[in-house]
Short mmCIF file of C-alpha atoms in Angstrom, two decimals:
data_model
loop_
_atom_site.label_atom_id
_atom_site.label_comp_id
_atom_site.label_asym_id
_atom_site.label_seq_id
_atom_site.Cartn_x
_atom_site.Cartn_y
_atom_site.Cartn_z
CA MET E 535 0.00 0.00 0.00
CA THR E 536 3.02 2.18 -0.08
CA GLY E 537 4.83 3.99 -2.83
CA PRO E 538 7.28 6.83 -3.19
CA ALA E 539 6.68 9.74 -0.85
CA ARG E 540 4.92 12.86 -2.07
CA HIS E 541 8.17 14.62 -2.85
CA TYR E 542 11.04 12.98 -4.67
CA GLY E 543 14.35 12.00 -3.15
CA PRO E 544 15.39 11.77 0.49
CA PRO E 545 15.40 14.86 2.69
CA PRO E 546 18.73 16.59 3.35
CA GLY E 547 21.06 14.59 5.57
CA LEU E 548 19.80 11.16 4.56
CA ASP E 549 21.77 10.79 1.33
CA ALA E 550 24.40 8.70 3.08
CA ALA E 551 21.77 6.31 4.44
CA THR E 552 20.18 6.00 1.02
CA ASP E 553 23.48 5.26 -0.69
CA GLY E 554 24.58 2.90 2.05
CA LEU E 555 21.33 0.95 1.94
CA TRP E 556 21.46 0.65 -1.84
CA ASP E 557 25.05 -0.60 -1.80
CA ALA E 558 24.21 -3.12 0.92
CA VAL E 559 21.10 -4.39 -0.87
CA ILE E 560 22.95 -4.86 -4.15
CA ALA E 561 25.77 -6.67 -2.31
CA GLY E 562 23.25 -8.88 -0.51
CA ASP E 563 24.59 -7.74 2.88
CA GLU E 564 21.69 -7.52 5.34
CA TYR E 565 23.93 -6.48 8.23
CA ALA E 566 25.28 -3.48 6.34
CA ALA E 567 21.70 -2.64 5.31
CA ALA E 568 20.54 -2.69 8.92
CA ASP E 569 23.54 -0.60 9.95
CA ALA E 570 22.69 2.05 7.33
CA VAL E 571 19.17 2.42 8.67
CA THR E 572 19.98 2.26 12.38
CA THR E 573 22.79 4.79 11.94
CA ALA E 574 20.31 7.21 10.37
CA LEU E 575 17.99 6.71 13.35
CA ASP E 576 20.88 7.15 15.79
CA ARG E 577 21.60 10.49 14.16
CA GLY E 578 18.03 11.67 14.70
CA ALA E 579 16.25 10.70 11.49
CA ASP E 580 12.51 10.19 11.84
CA ALA E 581 11.51 6.52 11.49
CA GLU E 582 8.54 7.28 9.24
CA THR E 583 10.80 9.29 6.95
CA VAL E 584 13.27 6.40 6.74
CA LEU E 585 10.45 4.00 5.85
CA LEU E 586 8.80 6.18 3.23
CA GLU E 587 11.64 8.18 1.74
CA ILE E 588 14.49 5.69 1.83
CA ILE E 589 13.24 2.09 2.00
CA ALA E 590 10.09 2.37 -0.12
CA PRO E 591 11.72 4.30 -3.00
CA LEU E 592 14.68 1.92 -2.90
CA GLN E 593 12.35 -1.03 -3.40
CA ALA E 594 10.77 0.76 -6.37
CA ARG E 595 14.26 1.33 -7.77
CA VAL E 596 14.97 -2.38 -7.47
CA GLY E 597 11.92 -3.08 -9.61
CA ARG E 598 13.00 -0.58 -12.25
CA GLU E 599 16.49 -2.05 -12.37
CA TRP E 600 15.03 -5.53 -12.88
CA ALA E 601 12.75 -4.26 -15.66
CA ALA E 602 15.77 -2.70 -17.39
CA ASN E 603 17.58 -6.07 -17.19
CA ARG E 604 20.23 -4.71 -14.84
CA LEU E 605 19.24 -6.98 -11.94
CA THR E 606 18.34 -10.66 -11.99
CA VAL E 607 15.20 -12.08 -10.41
CA ALA E 608 17.39 -13.61 -7.69
CA GLN E 609 18.90 -10.20 -6.93
CA GLU E 610 15.44 -8.64 -6.81
CA HIS E 611 14.23 -11.29 -4.36
CA THR E 612 17.36 -10.88 -2.25
CA ALA E 613 16.85 -7.13 -2.13
CA THR E 614 13.26 -7.57 -1.00
CA ALA E 615 14.25 -10.01 1.73
CA ILE E 616 16.95 -7.65 2.98
CA ASN E 617 14.53 -4.72 3.02
CA GLU E 618 12.13 -6.79 5.12
CA ARG E 619 14.90 -7.56 7.60
CA THR E 620 15.90 -3.90 7.60
CA ILE E 621 12.36 -2.86 8.53
CA ALA E 622 12.48 -5.36 11.39
CA ALA E 623 15.72 -3.77 12.62
CA LEU E 624 14.11 -0.34 12.43
CA ALA E 625 11.04 -1.52 14.34
CA HIS E 626 13.19 -2.65 17.28
CA HIS E 627 15.38 0.45 17.42
CA PRO E 628 15.25 2.18 20.84
CA ALA E 629 13.95 5.43 19.33
CA VAL E 630 11.06 3.57 17.70
CA ARG E 631 10.32 1.56 20.82
CA LYS E 632 10.16 4.81 22.78
CA THR E 633 7.65 6.22 20.32
CA LEU E 634 5.48 3.10 20.51
CA ALA E 635 5.54 3.14 24.30
CA ARG E 636 3.67 6.44 24.33
CA TYR E 637 0.65 4.72 22.78
CA ALA E 638 0.87 1.35 24.53
CA GLU E 639 -1.97 1.95 26.97
CA ARG E 640 -4.23 4.08 24.79
CA PRO E 641 -3.85 3.26 21.09
CA ARG E 642 -5.91 5.18 18.57
CA GLY E 643 -7.74 2.04 17.54
CA ARG E 644 -7.17 -1.36 15.98
CA VAL E 645 -6.34 -1.96 12.33
CA ALA E 646 -5.86 -5.26 10.50
CA VAL E 647 -3.31 -4.99 7.66
CA ALA E 648 -3.13 -7.83 5.16
CA CYS E 649 -2.30 -8.78 1.60
CA ILE E 650 -5.16 -10.31 -0.31
CA ASP E 651 -5.26 -13.99 -1.19
CA GLY E 652 -2.63 -14.76 -3.84
CA GLU E 653 -0.62 -11.59 -3.21
CA TRP E 654 2.96 -12.40 -2.19
CA HIS E 655 4.31 -8.84 -2.28
CA ALA E 656 4.15 -8.12 1.43
CA LEU E 657 6.66 -5.26 1.75
CA PRO E 658 4.15 -2.44 1.01
CA ALA E 659 1.74 -3.82 3.62
CA ARG E 660 4.58 -4.19 6.12
CA ILE E 661 5.61 -0.57 5.64
CA LEU E 662 2.01 0.54 6.14
CA ALA E 663 1.79 -1.50 9.34
CA GLU E 664 4.92 0.14 10.74
CA VAL E 665 3.76 3.65 9.83
CA LEU E 666 0.40 3.07 11.51
CA ARG E 667 2.16 1.79 14.64
CA LEU E 668 4.30 4.90 14.69
CA ARG E 669 1.09 6.94 14.49
CA GLY E 670 -0.35 5.19 17.56
CA TRP E 671 -2.54 2.43 16.11
CA GLN E 672 -2.71 -1.11 17.41
CA VAL E 673 -1.87 -3.07 14.26
CA ASP E 674 -2.51 -6.71 13.44
CA TYR E 675 -0.12 -7.37 10.56
CA LEU E 676 -1.25 -10.57 8.86
CA GLY E 677 1.38 -10.69 6.11
CA ALA E 678 1.27 -12.02 2.56
CA GLN E 679 -1.42 -14.07 0.85
CA VAL E 680 -4.11 -14.16 3.50
CA PRO E 681 -7.02 -16.44 2.47
CA THR E 682 -10.27 -14.53 2.76
CA PRO E 683 -11.94 -17.02 5.17
CA HIS E 684 -9.01 -16.65 7.58
CA LEU E 685 -9.13 -12.87 7.24
CA ILE E 686 -12.83 -12.84 8.09
CA ALA E 687 -12.26 -15.16 11.07
CA HIS E 688 -9.67 -12.68 12.34
CA VAL E 689 -12.07 -9.77 11.87
CA HIS E 690 -14.78 -11.56 13.87
CA ARG E 691 -12.30 -12.39 16.64
CA THR E 692 -10.61 -8.98 16.99
CA ASN E 693 -13.23 -6.48 15.74
CA PRO E 694 -10.83 -3.97 14.12
CA ALA E 695 -11.97 -0.46 13.30
CA VAL E 696 -10.80 -0.93 9.72
CA VAL E 697 -9.22 -3.55 7.47
CA ALA E 698 -6.39 -2.33 5.22
CA LEU E 699 -5.86 -4.53 2.17
CA SER E 700 -2.76 -4.32 -0.01
CA SER E 701 -2.28 -5.64 -3.54
CA SER E 702 0.49 -4.95 -6.03
CA ILE E 703 -0.56 -7.17 -8.94
CA ALA E 704 -3.66 -6.29 -10.96
CA THR E 705 -4.52 -9.94 -11.58
CA ARG E 706 -5.42 -10.19 -7.88
CA LEU E 707 -8.30 -7.73 -8.27
CA PRO E 708 -11.03 -10.41 -8.42
CA SER E 709 -9.74 -11.84 -5.13
CA ALA E 710 -9.53 -8.33 -3.73
CA HIS E 711 -13.17 -7.75 -4.64
CA ALA E 712 -14.21 -10.90 -2.79
CA ALA E 713 -12.20 -9.88 0.27
CA ILE E 714 -13.61 -6.33 0.28
CA THR E 715 -17.18 -7.62 0.02
CA ALA E 716 -16.64 -10.22 2.74
CA CYS E 717 -15.12 -7.71 5.18
CA GLN E 718 -17.92 -5.25 4.54
CA ALA E 719 -20.46 -7.98 5.29
CA THR E 720 -19.12 -7.98 8.87
CA GLY E 721 -19.76 -4.23 9.11
CA THR E 722 -16.05 -3.41 8.91
CA PRO E 723 -14.91 -0.69 6.48
CA VAL E 724 -12.08 -1.46 4.09
CA LEU E 725 -9.19 0.80 3.06
CA VAL E 726 -7.18 -0.42 0.06
CA GLY E 727 -3.95 0.53 -1.64
CA GLY E 728 -1.20 -0.71 -3.88
CA ALA E 729 -0.34 -0.66 -7.56
CA ALA E 730 -3.09 -3.15 -8.38
CA TYR E 731 -5.77 -0.50 -7.86
CA GLY E 732 -4.37 1.84 -10.50
CA PRO E 733 -2.40 5.06 -10.04
CA ASP E 734 -5.56 7.01 -9.24
CA GLY E 735 -7.33 4.25 -7.30
CA ARG E 736 -9.88 3.74 -10.07
CA TYR E 737 -10.30 0.05 -9.31
CA ALA E 738 -10.73 0.69 -5.59
CA ALA E 739 -13.87 2.70 -6.32
CA LEU E 740 -15.04 0.17 -8.91
CA LEU E 741 -14.77 -2.70 -6.43
CA GLY E 742 -16.63 -0.79 -3.72
CA ALA E 743 -13.82 -0.16 -1.23
CA ASP E 744 -14.63 2.36 1.49
CA GLY E 745 -11.35 4.20 0.98
CA TRP E 746 -8.16 4.25 -1.07
CA ALA E 747 -4.72 5.68 -0.38
CA PRO E 748 -1.76 5.99 -2.78
CA ASP E 749 0.85 5.42 -0.06
CA ALA E 750 1.28 4.66 3.62
CA ARG E 751 1.51 8.30 4.69
CA SER E 752 -1.75 9.12 2.92
CA ALA E 753 -3.40 6.07 4.47
CA ALA E 754 -2.31 7.10 7.96
CA ASP E 755 -3.43 10.69 7.34
CA ARG E 756 -6.83 9.48 6.15
CA LEU E 757 -7.38 7.32 9.23
CA ALA E 758 -6.33 10.22 11.45
CA GLU E 759 -9.10 12.35 9.95
CA GLY E 760 -11.79 10.10 11.39
CA PRO E 761 -13.61 6.82 10.78
CA LEU E 762 -14.24 5.60 7.26
CA ARG E 763 -17.82 5.55 6.06
CA LYS E 764 -19.94 2.59 7.07
CA PRO E 765 -19.91 -0.22 4.51
CA PRO E 766 -22.90 -0.58 2.20
CA PRO E 767 -25.54 -3.22 2.87
CA VAL E 768 -24.65 -6.81 2.06
CA HIS E 769 -24.43 -7.19 -1.70
CA GLN E 770 -23.05 -9.52 -4.34
CA VAL E 771 -20.06 -9.03 -6.60
CA VAL E 772 -22.25 -8.74 -9.69
CA ASP E 773 -24.03 -5.77 -8.07
CA ASP E 774 -20.79 -3.77 -8.43
CA LEU E 775 -19.90 -5.16 -11.87
CA PRO E 776 -23.06 -5.87 -13.87
CA HIS E 777 -21.03 -6.55 -17.03
CA LEU E 778 -19.96 -9.87 -15.49
CA ALA E 779 -23.40 -11.17 -16.41
CA ASP E 780 -22.05 -11.92 -19.90
CA GLN E 781 -19.95 -14.72 -18.32
CA GLU E 782 -16.86 -13.88 -20.41
CA TYR E 783 -14.64 -13.49 -17.38
CA THR E 784 -16.00 -16.68 -15.81
CA GLN E 785 -15.52 -18.78 -18.93
CA ILE E 786 -12.01 -17.53 -19.68
CA SER E 787 -10.82 -17.88 -16.10
CA ARG E 788 -12.14 -21.44 -16.00
CA THR E 789 -10.43 -22.42 -19.25
CA ALA E 790 -7.18 -20.48 -18.70
CA ARG E 791 -4.96 -23.55 -18.46
CA GLY E 792 -6.46 -25.03 -21.61
CA LEU E 793 -5.90 -21.77 -23.47
CA VAL E 794 -2.24 -21.71 -22.45
CA ARG E 795 -1.77 -25.35 -23.54
CA HIS E 796 -3.41 -24.65 -26.90
CA VAL E 797 -1.19 -21.64 -27.58
CA MET E 798 1.96 -23.53 -26.60
CA THR E 799 0.99 -26.43 -28.85
CA GLU E 800 0.23 -24.31 -31.90
CA LEU E 801 2.79 -21.54 -31.43
CA PRO E 802 5.83 -23.30 -32.99
CA ALA E 803 4.02 -23.40 -36.36
CA ARG E 804 3.37 -19.64 -36.15
CA PHE E 805 6.75 -18.72 -34.65
CA PRO E 806 9.43 -21.01 -36.11
CA ALA E 807 12.17 -19.57 -33.90
CA MET E 808 10.73 -21.68 -31.07
CA ALA E 809 12.33 -24.74 -32.66
CA ASP E 810 15.66 -23.61 -31.21
CA TYR E 811 14.32 -22.70 -27.75
CA THR E 812 15.89 -24.28 -24.68
CA ASP E 813 13.71 -25.90 -22.04
CA GLN E 814 14.11 -22.78 -19.91
CA GLN E 815 13.01 -20.52 -22.77
CA LEU E 816 9.98 -22.73 -23.35
CA ARG E 817 9.04 -22.49 -19.67
CA HIS E 818 9.38 -18.72 -19.78
CA THR E 819 7.23 -18.56 -22.90
CA ALA E 820 4.52 -20.61 -21.19
CA GLU E 821 4.72 -18.26 -18.20
CA ASP E 822 4.35 -15.27 -20.51
CA ILE E 823 1.25 -16.74 -22.14
CA ALA E 824 -0.22 -17.52 -18.72
CA HIS E 825 0.33 -13.93 -17.59
CA ILE E 826 -1.32 -12.66 -20.77
CA VAL E 827 -4.38 -14.85 -20.15
CA ASP E 828 -4.51 -13.75 -16.51
CA PHE E 829 -4.41 -10.06 -17.44
CA LEU E 830 -6.98 -10.65 -20.16
CA GLY E 831 -9.31 -12.16 -17.59
CA THR E 832 -8.73 -9.33 -15.12
CA ALA E 833 -9.37 -6.68 -17.78
CA LEU E 834 -12.66 -8.45 -18.53
CA TYR E 835 -13.47 -8.49 -14.81
CA VAL E 836 -13.06 -4.73 -14.39
CA ASP E 837 -14.14 -3.99 -17.98
CA ASP E 838 -11.10 -1.80 -18.67
CA PRO E 839 -9.23 -2.26 -21.97
CA ASP E 840 -6.40 -0.03 -20.76
CA LEU E 841 -5.44 -2.56 -18.10
CA PHE E 842 -4.76 -5.21 -20.75
CA THR E 843 -3.14 -2.98 -23.35
CA GLY E 844 -1.01 -1.39 -20.63
CA PHE E 845 0.25 -4.81 -19.58
CA ILE E 846 1.02 -5.75 -23.17
CA ALA E 847 2.94 -2.51 -23.71
CA TRP E 848 4.86 -3.06 -20.49
CA THR E 849 5.68 -6.63 -21.50
CA ALA E 850 6.93 -5.34 -24.85
CA GLY E 851 9.29 -3.05 -22.98
CA ILE E 852 10.55 -5.91 -20.82
CA LEU E 853 11.18 -8.01 -23.93
CA GLY E 854 12.96 -5.14 -25.63
CA ALA E 855 15.33 -4.71 -22.67
CA ARG E 856 16.27 -8.35 -23.13
CA GLY E 857 16.80 -8.16 -26.88
CA VAL E 858 13.55 -9.90 -27.82
CA PRO E 859 11.37 -8.17 -30.45
CA ALA E 860 8.00 -7.13 -29.07
CA ARG E 861 6.28 -8.43 -32.21
CA SER E 862 7.07 -11.95 -31.04
CA LEU E 863 3.96 -11.59 -28.88
CA LEU E 864 1.66 -11.24 -31.89
CA PRO E 865 1.40 -14.94 -32.87
CA GLY E 866 0.34 -15.87 -29.34
CA LEU E 867 -2.29 -13.12 -29.27
CA ASP E 868 -3.58 -14.27 -32.65
CA LEU E 869 -3.96 -17.84 -31.39
CA LEU E 870 -5.89 -16.63 -28.35
CA ALA E 871 -8.13 -14.50 -30.56
CA GLU E 872 -8.97 -17.53 -32.70
CA GLN E 873 -10.01 -19.46 -29.60
CA LEU E 874 -12.07 -16.60 -28.20
CA VAL E 875 -13.84 -15.44 -31.33
CA ASP E 876 -17.23 -16.01 -29.67
CA TYR E 877 -16.40 -13.63 -26.80
CA PRO E 878 -16.86 -10.05 -28.07
CA ARG E 879 -15.21 -8.22 -25.19
CA ALA E 880 -12.22 -10.55 -25.14
CA ALA E 881 -11.83 -10.34 -28.92
CA ASP E 882 -11.85 -6.54 -28.71
CA LEU E 883 -9.16 -6.56 -26.02
CA LEU E 884 -6.92 -8.85 -28.06
CA SER E 885 -7.38 -6.68 -31.15
CA ARG E 886 -6.42 -3.58 -29.16
CA ALA E 887 -3.35 -5.38 -27.80
CA CYS E 888 -2.19 -6.26 -31.30
CA ASP E 889 -2.63 -2.65 -32.36
CA THR E 890 -0.51 -1.60 -29.36
CA LEU E 891 2.32 -3.88 -30.45
CA ARG E 892 2.22 -2.49 -33.98
CA GLN E 893 2.89 1.03 -32.72
CA PRO E 894 6.43 2.45 -32.94
CA PRO E 895 8.64 0.77 -30.29
CA ASP E 896 9.02 3.87 -28.11
CA ALA E 897 5.25 4.14 -27.69
CA ALA E 898 5.05 0.66 -26.19
CA ASP E 899 8.33 0.64 -24.30
CA THR E 900 7.52 3.72 -22.23
CA ALA E 901 4.19 2.44 -20.92
CA PRO E 902 3.94 2.38 -17.11
CA SER E 903 4.00 -0.96 -15.34
CA PRO E 904 0.53 -2.18 -14.34
CA VAL E 905 1.89 -4.87 -12.08
CA GLY E 906 3.63 -3.16 -9.19
CA ASP E 907 6.68 -5.32 -8.64
CA PRO E 908 7.80 -6.34 -12.14
CA ALA E 909 9.62 -9.45 -10.97
CA GLU E 910 6.24 -11.14 -10.73
CA GLY E 911 6.14 -10.99 -14.51
CA ARG E 912 8.26 -12.61 -17.18
CA THR E 913 11.84 -13.60 -16.44
CA ALA E 914 13.20 -14.58 -19.85
#
């Protein structure tokens, strides 16, 4: 639920901590990373500032470096793990513990912070949890990939004032919708955030969330203003998204694996270069096709063509950074279109995606990432 702070770059005096943390993360040295952060705190830096203006932007930089093919997936995962350990070191620093002690007996209220089912990117939610603690809230941090039934059981047991749900990957939006609706059925308002909901929170409103925040500071500010609105009466998913009545999303999500198998079977005849692919390249190609089908289904769910074409343009940029022509995606899209000719909305999305790939390379390569942490995407 976090992102870069409202102004760019660290405040004066924290440049050394930023550089030190980056060097440590790239070297895979978690002790040096913790030292960089704790030294900044020892010198009087505010913990919330360190979280939001050093650690969060650094994680975003890691994603950009991966997308540009300057970091491997293993390096990206290592960096994320080190950042998580660094946040733990910050949370136990004496200055932070002193701040938390002021609210120990009279917290502002209770908040449950969780990632939705299927969402493994826990760092944004963890940063939000720490910021809310620093602001005086009692926080139940539930971590990554929380199944909705377990989330609801926790809500019934602890009765939080609000549930904060984080998601970085747009393909988790259907699960997010189910979680939002289920939490609201208990009478608990839901605040959402993360790249999955779009840069302006458009999908948060579409899915009926009671609030949206672009970053942890904004989320904490919003909760400080007063309670969120009461959730609407119990309702069904289709009440928010009447277009789902055409069953296109349901049918394509149910047949996703079969669609991927069909494309992989027929693709060598359309793209002869596959004859020389290694086993690893074939696995990566299958992963790419699966991501395309997932984003197609999600775009159908929210009825937003830009979500799908944005993902295709982003994927083209990732391929280009790795020396693979973006037009190599066209045969796979054509095969999907042939299978989905009886689904008008899906056919339109695939046609738009093909048009996107036929644009001049710069137009596709500069598209923003719709997926949050790019390492969730292709790795070829």
